[in-house]
């Protein structure tokens, strides 16, 4: 079957999309991480600066409106008081004219009237509502009508005197208009302040949301290259030299990523060189070793003639040492393979008790041959780890216990939870670890002074070293417990599955 055209289109577009993403990333990031930080802080602070500027503008506008309102109310109070005083003065001048009939008093009246008209005009320019303006106009019209009647004393002196008294009452009403204007302006100021407060809160909320969005974007831009660097360093530290290092961000961080990629390639080449070296050395050692073993076997089975007692002892030594050397070579290769796999753990939740029971079953025949018994205590405990690697650790601990236990002995195996950790302790009844060997028991190729009680070839000195490396790769540890009852006791500590 052929590949569908749509799939071919998607495949052909992948390089284009990758290139487009790279170009967008290069344009989006500044050339240095410092500039990125400064831009991020500036972008996050910009909404707050805008909010402060808007607050200052709102406060300034409110101050101006307050100043205008105070000025208008003060002007209204002064003008209304002055208008009342002028009205009272007009009433007094009119009464004097009505009593004395002196034409000169009319001139004084006209002078007072000019001030009255100026004050009333000033009041009419204030922001009065319709009812207040009607009241003011009524006062002005009443005074104008009385002024026309005054020279001829039309309507009688008593009526005019009473009408001027009514004019004074109207002027007092104008003063009440001033008080109402003050109350209205204060109410308007309160309303303006409330509206300004609401606007400021809305603007502040909008700026906070905008700032949070900008901060989140900036944090993502900053975190992305840092996460990529962290992941690259973690992979390199874990021994994974296969995945290329690619960092997208500021130019200086991309250069750092390029140096890490160079380091990865160098480490990868070094690992490959080391593996080739070990394979070459093991091959070069196995060839003469095989010849040595075959020669020793020929001597031992008498193929080249009978041997004396001393010669047989020498041949036995040659056979034992050749087998030991072969075991060390194989152990070295196994250790290298185990270390190569440390950075590629296949982690999964697993029951450590199940791994432990399988390990005990694997050593059941060897234990039965020497009349050994396992005292097993293993409740189910979930850990996160590589089943094969943890099985290697458990197998090493049980294998050592079987090899060093005396015939008929008991191997105590206890698994328990301590806080957020799983503790696995394996204790045998053998000769234990000599004090001189305790400090180097986990070293590579370390051989203890005590010999195994189980017949066979001595160990390579790599098992405990590999087991400790595997434990540490799982975030745990492997330790030799302090001296207590006869025998050696080891403890494997692993973090429990969250």
mmCIF file with all atom_site columns, C-alpha atoms in Angstrom, residues 233-389:
data_model
loop_
_atom_site.group_PDB
_atom_site.id
_atom_site.type_symbol
_atom_site.label_atom_id
_atom_site.label_alt_id
_atom_site.label_comp_id
_atom_site.label_asym_id
_atom_site.label_entity_id
_atom_site.label_seq_id
_atom_site.pdbx_PDB_ins_code
_atom_site.Cartn_x
_atom_site.Cartn_y
_atom_site.Cartn_z
_atom_site.occupancy
_atom_site.B_iso_or_equiv
_atom_site.pdbx_formal_charge
_atom_site.auth_seq_id
_atom_site.auth_comp_id
_atom_site.auth_asym_id
_atom_site.auth_atom_id
_atom_site.pdbx_PDB_model_num
ATOM 1   C CA . UNK A 1 233 ? 22.310 18.401  32.225 1.00 0.00 ? 233 UNK A CA 1
ATOM 2   C CA . UNK A 1 234 ? 20.144 15.736  33.904 1.00 0.00 ? 234 UNK A CA 1
ATOM 3   C CA . UNK A 1 235 ? 20.437 13.481  30.861 1.00 0.00 ? 235 UNK A CA 1
ATOM 4   C CA . UNK A 1 236 ? 24.191 13.952  30.708 1.00 0.00 ? 236 UNK A CA 1
ATOM 5   C CA . UNK A 1 237 ? 24.499 13.372  34.449 1.00 0.00 ? 237 UNK A CA 1
ATOM 6   C CA . UNK A 1 238 ? 22.396 10.227  34.128 1.00 0.00 ? 238 UNK A CA 1
ATOM 7   C CA . UNK A 1 239 ? 24.638 8.834   31.403 1.00 0.00 ? 239 UNK A CA 1
ATOM 8   C CA . UNK A 1 240 ? 22.267 9.381   28.479 1.00 0.00 ? 240 UNK A CA 1
ATOM 9   C CA . UNK A 1 241 ? 24.510 10.670  25.706 1.00 0.00 ? 241 UNK A CA 1
ATOM 10  C CA . UNK A 1 242 ? 22.222 9.794   22.790 1.00 0.00 ? 242 UNK A CA 1
ATOM 11  C CA . UNK A 1 243 ? 19.592 12.580  22.813 1.00 0.00 ? 243 UNK A CA 1
ATOM 12  C CA . UNK A 1 244 ? 20.915 15.790  21.170 1.00 0.00 ? 244 UNK A CA 1
ATOM 13  C CA . UNK A 1 245 ? 20.963 18.974  23.256 1.00 0.00 ? 245 UNK A CA 1
ATOM 14  C CA . UNK A 1 246 ? 18.840 21.777  21.794 1.00 0.00 ? 246 UNK A CA 1
ATOM 15  C CA . UNK A 1 247 ? 18.208 25.013  23.718 1.00 0.00 ? 247 UNK A CA 1
ATOM 16  C CA . UNK A 1 248 ? 15.860 27.684  22.357 1.00 0.00 ? 248 UNK A CA 1
ATOM 17  C CA . UNK A 1 249 ? 16.159 31.107  23.923 1.00 0.00 ? 249 UNK A CA 1
ATOM 18  C CA . UNK A 1 250 ? 18.531 34.055  24.186 1.00 0.00 ? 250 UNK A CA 1
ATOM 19  C CA . UNK A 1 251 ? 21.720 33.813  22.168 1.00 0.00 ? 251 UNK A CA 1
ATOM 20  C CA . UNK A 1 252 ? 23.970 33.310  25.196 1.00 0.00 ? 252 UNK A CA 1
ATOM 21  C CA . UNK A 1 253 ? 21.845 30.410  26.472 1.00 0.00 ? 253 UNK A CA 1
ATOM 22  C CA . UNK A 1 254 ? 21.763 28.911  22.991 1.00 0.00 ? 254 UNK A CA 1
ATOM 23  C CA . UNK A 1 255 ? 25.562 29.118  22.949 1.00 0.00 ? 255 UNK A CA 1
ATOM 24  C CA . UNK A 1 256 ? 25.597 27.341  26.300 1.00 0.00 ? 256 UNK A CA 1
ATOM 25  C CA . UNK A 1 257 ? 23.348 24.686  24.784 1.00 0.00 ? 257 UNK A CA 1
ATOM 26  C CA . UNK A 1 258 ? 25.785 24.328  21.890 1.00 0.00 ? 258 UNK A CA 1
ATOM 27  C CA . UNK A 1 259 ? 28.631 23.771  24.366 1.00 0.00 ? 259 UNK A CA 1
ATOM 28  C CA . UNK A 1 260 ? 26.547 21.141  26.141 1.00 0.00 ? 260 UNK A CA 1
ATOM 29  C CA . UNK A 1 261 ? 25.902 19.477  22.789 1.00 0.00 ? 261 UNK A CA 1
ATOM 30  C CA . UNK A 1 262 ? 29.654 19.483  22.169 1.00 0.00 ? 262 UNK A CA 1
ATOM 31  C CA . UNK A 1 263 ? 30.160 17.974  25.632 1.00 0.00 ? 263 UNK A CA 1
ATOM 32  C CA . UNK A 1 264 ? 27.521 15.318  24.878 1.00 0.00 ? 264 UNK A CA 1
ATOM 33  C CA . UNK A 1 265 ? 29.279 14.356  21.673 1.00 0.00 ? 265 UNK A CA 1
ATOM 34  C CA . UNK A 1 266 ? 32.635 14.175  23.449 1.00 0.00 ? 266 UNK A CA 1
ATOM 35  C CA . UNK A 1 267 ? 31.200 12.053  26.263 1.00 0.00 ? 267 UNK A CA 1
ATOM 36  C CA . UNK A 1 268 ? 29.424 9.831   23.759 1.00 0.00 ? 268 UNK A CA 1
ATOM 37  C CA . UNK A 1 269 ? 32.656 9.358   21.844 1.00 0.00 ? 269 UNK A CA 1
ATOM 38  C CA . UNK A 1 270 ? 34.508 8.689   25.104 1.00 0.00 ? 270 UNK A CA 1
ATOM 39  C CA . UNK A 1 271 ? 31.952 6.070   26.147 1.00 0.00 ? 271 UNK A CA 1
ATOM 40  C CA . UNK A 1 272 ? 32.191 4.405   22.758 1.00 0.00 ? 272 UNK A CA 1
ATOM 41  C CA . UNK A 1 273 ? 35.983 4.454   22.992 1.00 0.00 ? 273 UNK A CA 1
ATOM 42  C CA . UNK A 1 274 ? 35.852 2.981   26.489 1.00 0.00 ? 274 UNK A CA 1
ATOM 43  C CA . UNK A 1 275 ? 33.501 0.227   25.356 1.00 0.00 ? 275 UNK A CA 1
ATOM 44  C CA . UNK A 1 276 ? 35.777 -0.587  22.403 1.00 0.00 ? 276 UNK A CA 1
ATOM 45  C CA . UNK A 1 277 ? 38.775 -0.618  24.721 1.00 0.00 ? 277 UNK A CA 1
ATOM 46  C CA . UNK A 1 278 ? 37.121 -3.015  27.162 1.00 0.00 ? 278 UNK A CA 1
ATOM 47  C CA . UNK A 1 279 ? 36.007 -5.311  24.356 1.00 0.00 ? 279 UNK A CA 1
ATOM 48  C CA . UNK A 1 280 ? 39.485 -5.270  22.885 1.00 0.00 ? 280 UNK A CA 1
ATOM 49  C CA . UNK A 1 281 ? 41.187 -5.868  26.226 1.00 0.00 ? 281 UNK A CA 1
ATOM 50  C CA . UNK A 1 282 ? 38.797 -8.660  27.180 1.00 0.00 ? 282 UNK A CA 1
ATOM 51  C CA . UNK A 1 283 ? 39.328 -10.320 23.812 1.00 0.00 ? 283 UNK A CA 1
ATOM 52  C CA . UNK A 1 284 ? 43.084 -9.966  24.074 1.00 0.00 ? 284 UNK A CA 1
ATOM 53  C CA . UNK A 1 285 ? 43.033 -11.385 27.605 1.00 0.00 ? 285 UNK A CA 1
ATOM 54  C CA . UNK A 1 286 ? 40.655 -14.237 26.864 1.00 0.00 ? 286 UNK A CA 1
ATOM 55  C CA . UNK A 1 287 ? 42.802 -15.647 24.063 1.00 0.00 ? 287 UNK A CA 1
ATOM 56  C CA . UNK A 1 288 ? 45.948 -16.361 26.137 1.00 0.00 ? 288 UNK A CA 1
ATOM 57  C CA . UNK A 1 289 ? 43.775 -17.168 29.160 1.00 0.00 ? 289 UNK A CA 1
ATOM 58  C CA . UNK A 1 290 ? 41.959 -19.847 27.176 1.00 0.00 ? 290 UNK A CA 1
ATOM 59  C CA . UNK A 1 291 ? 45.268 -21.310 26.083 1.00 0.00 ? 291 UNK A CA 1
ATOM 60  C CA . UNK A 1 292 ? 46.497 -21.240 29.686 1.00 0.00 ? 292 UNK A CA 1
ATOM 61  C CA . UNK A 1 293 ? 43.367 -23.016 30.946 1.00 0.00 ? 293 UNK A CA 1
ATOM 62  C CA . UNK A 1 294 ? 43.530 -25.641 28.215 1.00 0.00 ? 294 UNK A CA 1
ATOM 63  C CA . UNK A 1 295 ? 47.190 -26.270 28.975 1.00 0.00 ? 295 UNK A CA 1
ATOM 64  C CA . UNK A 1 296 ? 46.449 -26.619 32.671 1.00 0.00 ? 296 UNK A CA 1
ATOM 65  C CA . UNK A 1 297 ? 43.611 -29.038 31.886 1.00 0.00 ? 297 UNK A CA 1
ATOM 66  C CA . UNK A 1 298 ? 45.913 -31.129 29.705 1.00 0.00 ? 298 UNK A CA 1
ATOM 67  C CA . UNK A 1 299 ? 48.456 -31.276 32.494 1.00 0.00 ? 299 UNK A CA 1
ATOM 68  C CA . UNK A 1 300 ? 45.798 -32.120 35.073 1.00 0.00 ? 300 UNK A CA 1
ATOM 69  C CA . UNK A 1 301 ? 44.274 -35.051 33.143 1.00 0.00 ? 301 UNK A CA 1
ATOM 70  C CA . UNK A 1 302 ? 47.712 -36.566 32.444 1.00 0.00 ? 302 UNK A CA 1
ATOM 71  C CA . UNK A 1 303 ? 47.646 -36.093 28.699 1.00 0.00 ? 303 UNK A CA 1
ATOM 72  C CA . UNK A 1 304 ? 51.348 -35.213 28.704 1.00 0.00 ? 304 UNK A CA 1
ATOM 73  C CA . UNK A 1 305 ? 52.375 -37.768 31.294 1.00 0.00 ? 305 UNK A CA 1
ATOM 74  C CA . UNK A 1 306 ? 51.905 -38.381 34.972 1.00 0.00 ? 306 UNK A CA 1
ATOM 75  C CA . UNK A 1 307 ? 52.619 -35.587 37.445 1.00 0.00 ? 307 UNK A CA 1
ATOM 76  C CA . UNK A 1 308 ? 54.193 -35.645 40.830 1.00 0.00 ? 308 UNK A CA 1
ATOM 77  C CA . UNK A 1 309 ? 52.300 -34.476 43.894 1.00 0.00 ? 309 UNK A CA 1
ATOM 78  C CA . UNK A 1 310 ? 53.991 -31.080 43.824 1.00 0.00 ? 310 UNK A CA 1
ATOM 79  C CA . UNK A 1 311 ? 53.301 -30.659 40.126 1.00 0.00 ? 311 UNK A CA 1
ATOM 80  C CA . UNK A 1 312 ? 49.609 -31.461 40.634 1.00 0.00 ? 312 UNK A CA 1
ATOM 81  C CA . UNK A 1 313 ? 49.430 -28.769 43.314 1.00 0.00 ? 313 UNK A CA 1
ATOM 82  C CA . UNK A 1 314 ? 50.944 -26.235 40.928 1.00 0.00 ? 314 UNK A CA 1
ATOM 83  C CA . UNK A 1 315 ? 48.492 -27.232 38.176 1.00 0.00 ? 315 UNK A CA 1
ATOM 84  C CA . UNK A 1 316 ? 45.583 -26.863 40.615 1.00 0.00 ? 316 UNK A CA 1
ATOM 85  C CA . UNK A 1 317 ? 46.773 -23.371 41.484 1.00 0.00 ? 317 UNK A CA 1
ATOM 86  C CA . UNK A 1 318 ? 46.997 -22.531 37.763 1.00 0.00 ? 318 UNK A CA 1
ATOM 87  C CA . UNK A 1 319 ? 43.461 -23.818 37.191 1.00 0.00 ? 319 UNK A CA 1
ATOM 88  C CA . UNK A 1 320 ? 42.028 -21.860 40.116 1.00 0.00 ? 320 UNK A CA 1
ATOM 89  C CA . UNK A 1 321 ? 43.745 -18.613 39.227 1.00 0.00 ? 321 UNK A CA 1
ATOM 90  C CA . UNK A 1 322 ? 42.802 -18.897 35.559 1.00 0.00 ? 322 UNK A CA 1
ATOM 91  C CA . UNK A 1 323 ? 39.154 -19.424 36.503 1.00 0.00 ? 323 UNK A CA 1
ATOM 92  C CA . UNK A 1 324 ? 39.379 -16.476 38.890 1.00 0.00 ? 324 UNK A CA 1
ATOM 93  C CA . UNK A 1 325 ? 40.890 -14.286 36.179 1.00 0.00 ? 325 UNK A CA 1
ATOM 94  C CA . UNK A 1 326 ? 38.171 -15.320 33.745 1.00 0.00 ? 326 UNK A CA 1
ATOM 95  C CA . UNK A 1 327 ? 35.536 -14.444 36.339 1.00 0.00 ? 327 UNK A CA 1
ATOM 96  C CA . UNK A 1 328 ? 37.094 -11.023 36.866 1.00 0.00 ? 328 UNK A CA 1
ATOM 97  C CA . UNK A 1 329 ? 37.103 -10.332 33.117 1.00 0.00 ? 329 UNK A CA 1
ATOM 98  C CA . UNK A 1 330 ? 33.451 -11.336 32.815 1.00 0.00 ? 330 UNK A CA 1
ATOM 99  C CA . UNK A 1 331 ? 32.624 -9.285  35.911 1.00 0.00 ? 331 UNK A CA 1
ATOM 100 C CA . UNK A 1 332 ? 34.353 -6.269  34.407 1.00 0.00 ? 332 UNK A CA 1
ATOM 101 C CA . UNK A 1 333 ? 32.288 -6.574  31.234 1.00 0.00 ? 333 UNK A CA 1
ATOM 102 C CA . UNK A 1 334 ? 29.085 -7.049  33.228 1.00 0.00 ? 334 UNK A CA 1
ATOM 103 C CA . UNK A 1 335 ? 29.936 -4.016  35.356 1.00 0.00 ? 335 UNK A CA 1
ATOM 104 C CA . UNK A 1 336 ? 30.471 -1.919  32.247 1.00 0.00 ? 336 UNK A CA 1
ATOM 105 C CA . UNK A 1 337 ? 27.113 -3.003  30.826 1.00 0.00 ? 337 UNK A CA 1
ATOM 106 C CA . UNK A 1 338 ? 25.405 -2.222  34.131 1.00 0.00 ? 338 UNK A CA 1
ATOM 107 C CA . UNK A 1 339 ? 26.968 1.242   34.328 1.00 0.00 ? 339 UNK A CA 1
ATOM 108 C CA . UNK A 1 340 ? 25.999 1.959   30.720 1.00 0.00 ? 340 UNK A CA 1
ATOM 109 C CA . UNK A 1 341 ? 22.377 1.240   31.628 1.00 0.00 ? 341 UNK A CA 1
ATOM 110 C CA . UNK A 1 342 ? 22.281 3.480   34.719 1.00 0.00 ? 342 UNK A CA 1
ATOM 111 C CA . UNK A 1 343 ? 21.031 6.474   32.727 1.00 0.00 ? 343 UNK A CA 1
ATOM 112 C CA . UNK A 1 344 ? 18.325 4.406   31.020 1.00 0.00 ? 344 UNK A CA 1
ATOM 113 C CA . UNK A 1 345 ? 16.280 3.105   33.928 1.00 0.00 ? 345 UNK A CA 1
ATOM 114 C CA . UNK A 1 346 ? 12.844 1.800   32.941 1.00 0.00 ? 346 UNK A CA 1
ATOM 115 C CA . UNK A 1 347 ? 11.034 3.136   35.994 1.00 0.00 ? 347 UNK A CA 1
ATOM 116 C CA . UNK A 1 348 ? 7.625  1.818   36.940 1.00 0.00 ? 348 UNK A CA 1
ATOM 117 C CA . UNK A 1 349 ? 5.683  1.256   40.174 1.00 0.00 ? 349 UNK A CA 1
ATOM 118 C CA . UNK A 1 350 ? 6.511  -2.210  41.475 1.00 0.00 ? 350 UNK A CA 1
ATOM 119 C CA . UNK A 1 351 ? 6.149  -4.302  44.617 1.00 0.00 ? 351 UNK A CA 1
ATOM 120 C CA . UNK A 1 352 ? 9.602  -4.681  46.179 1.00 0.00 ? 352 UNK A CA 1
ATOM 121 C CA . UNK A 1 353 ? 8.361  -7.702  48.141 1.00 0.00 ? 353 UNK A CA 1
ATOM 122 C CA . UNK A 1 354 ? 7.620  -9.512  44.869 1.00 0.00 ? 354 UNK A CA 1
ATOM 123 C CA . UNK A 1 355 ? 11.144 -8.808  43.587 1.00 0.00 ? 355 UNK A CA 1
ATOM 124 C CA . UNK A 1 356 ? 12.524 -10.075 46.899 1.00 0.00 ? 356 UNK A CA 1
ATOM 125 C CA . UNK A 1 357 ? 10.484 -13.310 46.816 1.00 0.00 ? 357 UNK A CA 1
ATOM 126 C CA . UNK A 1 358 ? 11.627 -13.997 43.254 1.00 0.00 ? 358 UNK A CA 1
ATOM 127 C CA . UNK A 1 359 ? 15.241 -13.508 44.334 1.00 0.00 ? 359 UNK A CA 1
ATOM 128 C CA . UNK A 1 360 ? 14.812 -15.926 47.244 1.00 0.00 ? 360 UNK A CA 1
ATOM 129 C CA . UNK A 1 361 ? 13.287 -18.527 44.900 1.00 0.00 ? 361 UNK A CA 1
ATOM 130 C CA . UNK A 1 362 ? 16.240 -18.127 42.517 1.00 0.00 ? 362 UNK A CA 1
ATOM 131 C CA . UNK A 1 363 ? 18.671 -19.016 45.340 1.00 0.00 ? 363 UNK A CA 1
ATOM 132 C CA . UNK A 1 364 ? 16.502 -21.744 46.865 1.00 0.00 ? 364 UNK A CA 1
ATOM 133 C CA . UNK A 1 365 ? 18.446 -24.656 45.324 1.00 0.00 ? 365 UNK A CA 1
ATOM 134 C CA . UNK A 1 366 ? 21.855 -23.275 46.350 1.00 0.00 ? 366 UNK A CA 1
ATOM 135 C CA . UNK A 1 367 ? 20.557 -22.683 49.879 1.00 0.00 ? 367 UNK A CA 1
ATOM 136 C CA . UNK A 1 368 ? 18.976 -26.141 50.058 1.00 0.00 ? 368 UNK A CA 1
ATOM 137 C CA . UNK A 1 369 ? 22.251 -27.786 48.996 1.00 0.00 ? 369 UNK A CA 1
ATOM 138 C CA . UNK A 1 370 ? 23.940 -26.304 52.085 1.00 0.00 ? 370 UNK A CA 1
ATOM 139 C CA . UNK A 1 371 ? 20.939 -26.697 54.391 1.00 0.00 ? 371 UNK A CA 1
ATOM 140 C CA . UNK A 1 372 ? 20.414 -22.922 54.618 1.00 0.00 ? 372 UNK A CA 1
ATOM 141 C CA . UNK A 1 373 ? 17.077 -21.408 55.579 1.00 0.00 ? 373 UNK A CA 1
ATOM 142 C CA . UNK A 1 374 ? 15.642 -17.983 54.713 1.00 0.00 ? 374 UNK A CA 1
ATOM 143 C CA . UNK A 1 375 ? 13.789 -16.145 57.496 1.00 0.00 ? 375 UNK A CA 1
ATOM 144 C CA . UNK A 1 376 ? 11.649 -13.969 55.247 1.00 0.00 ? 376 UNK A CA 1
ATOM 145 C CA . UNK A 1 377 ? 9.614  -10.956 56.349 1.00 0.00 ? 377 UNK A CA 1
ATOM 146 C CA . UNK A 1 378 ? 8.404  -9.003  53.326 1.00 0.00 ? 378 UNK A CA 1
ATOM 147 C CA . UNK A 1 379 ? 5.147  -7.021  53.410 1.00 0.00 ? 379 UNK A CA 1
ATOM 148 C CA . UNK A 1 380 ? 4.096  -5.404  50.145 1.00 0.00 ? 380 UNK A CA 1
ATOM 149 C CA . UNK A 1 381 ? 5.796  -2.039  49.569 1.00 0.00 ? 381 UNK A CA 1
ATOM 150 C CA . UNK A 1 382 ? 5.496  -0.042  46.349 1.00 0.00 ? 382 UNK A CA 1
ATOM 151 C CA . UNK A 1 383 ? 8.598  1.658   44.980 1.00 0.00 ? 383 UNK A CA 1
ATOM 152 C CA . UNK A 1 384 ? 9.361  3.289   41.639 1.00 0.00 ? 384 UNK A CA 1
ATOM 153 C CA . UNK A 1 385 ? 12.228 1.609   39.840 1.00 0.00 ? 385 UNK A CA 1
ATOM 154 C CA . UNK A 1 386 ? 13.620 -0.607  37.131 1.00 0.00 ? 386 UNK A CA 1
ATOM 155 C CA . UNK A 1 387 ? 12.581 -4.168  37.945 1.00 0.00 ? 387 UNK A CA 1
ATOM 156 C CA . UNK A 1 388 ? 15.622 -5.784  36.318 1.00 0.00 ? 388 UNK A CA 1
ATOM 157 C CA . UNK A 1 389 ? 18.094 -3.422  38.020 1.00 0.00 ? 389 UNK A CA 1
#
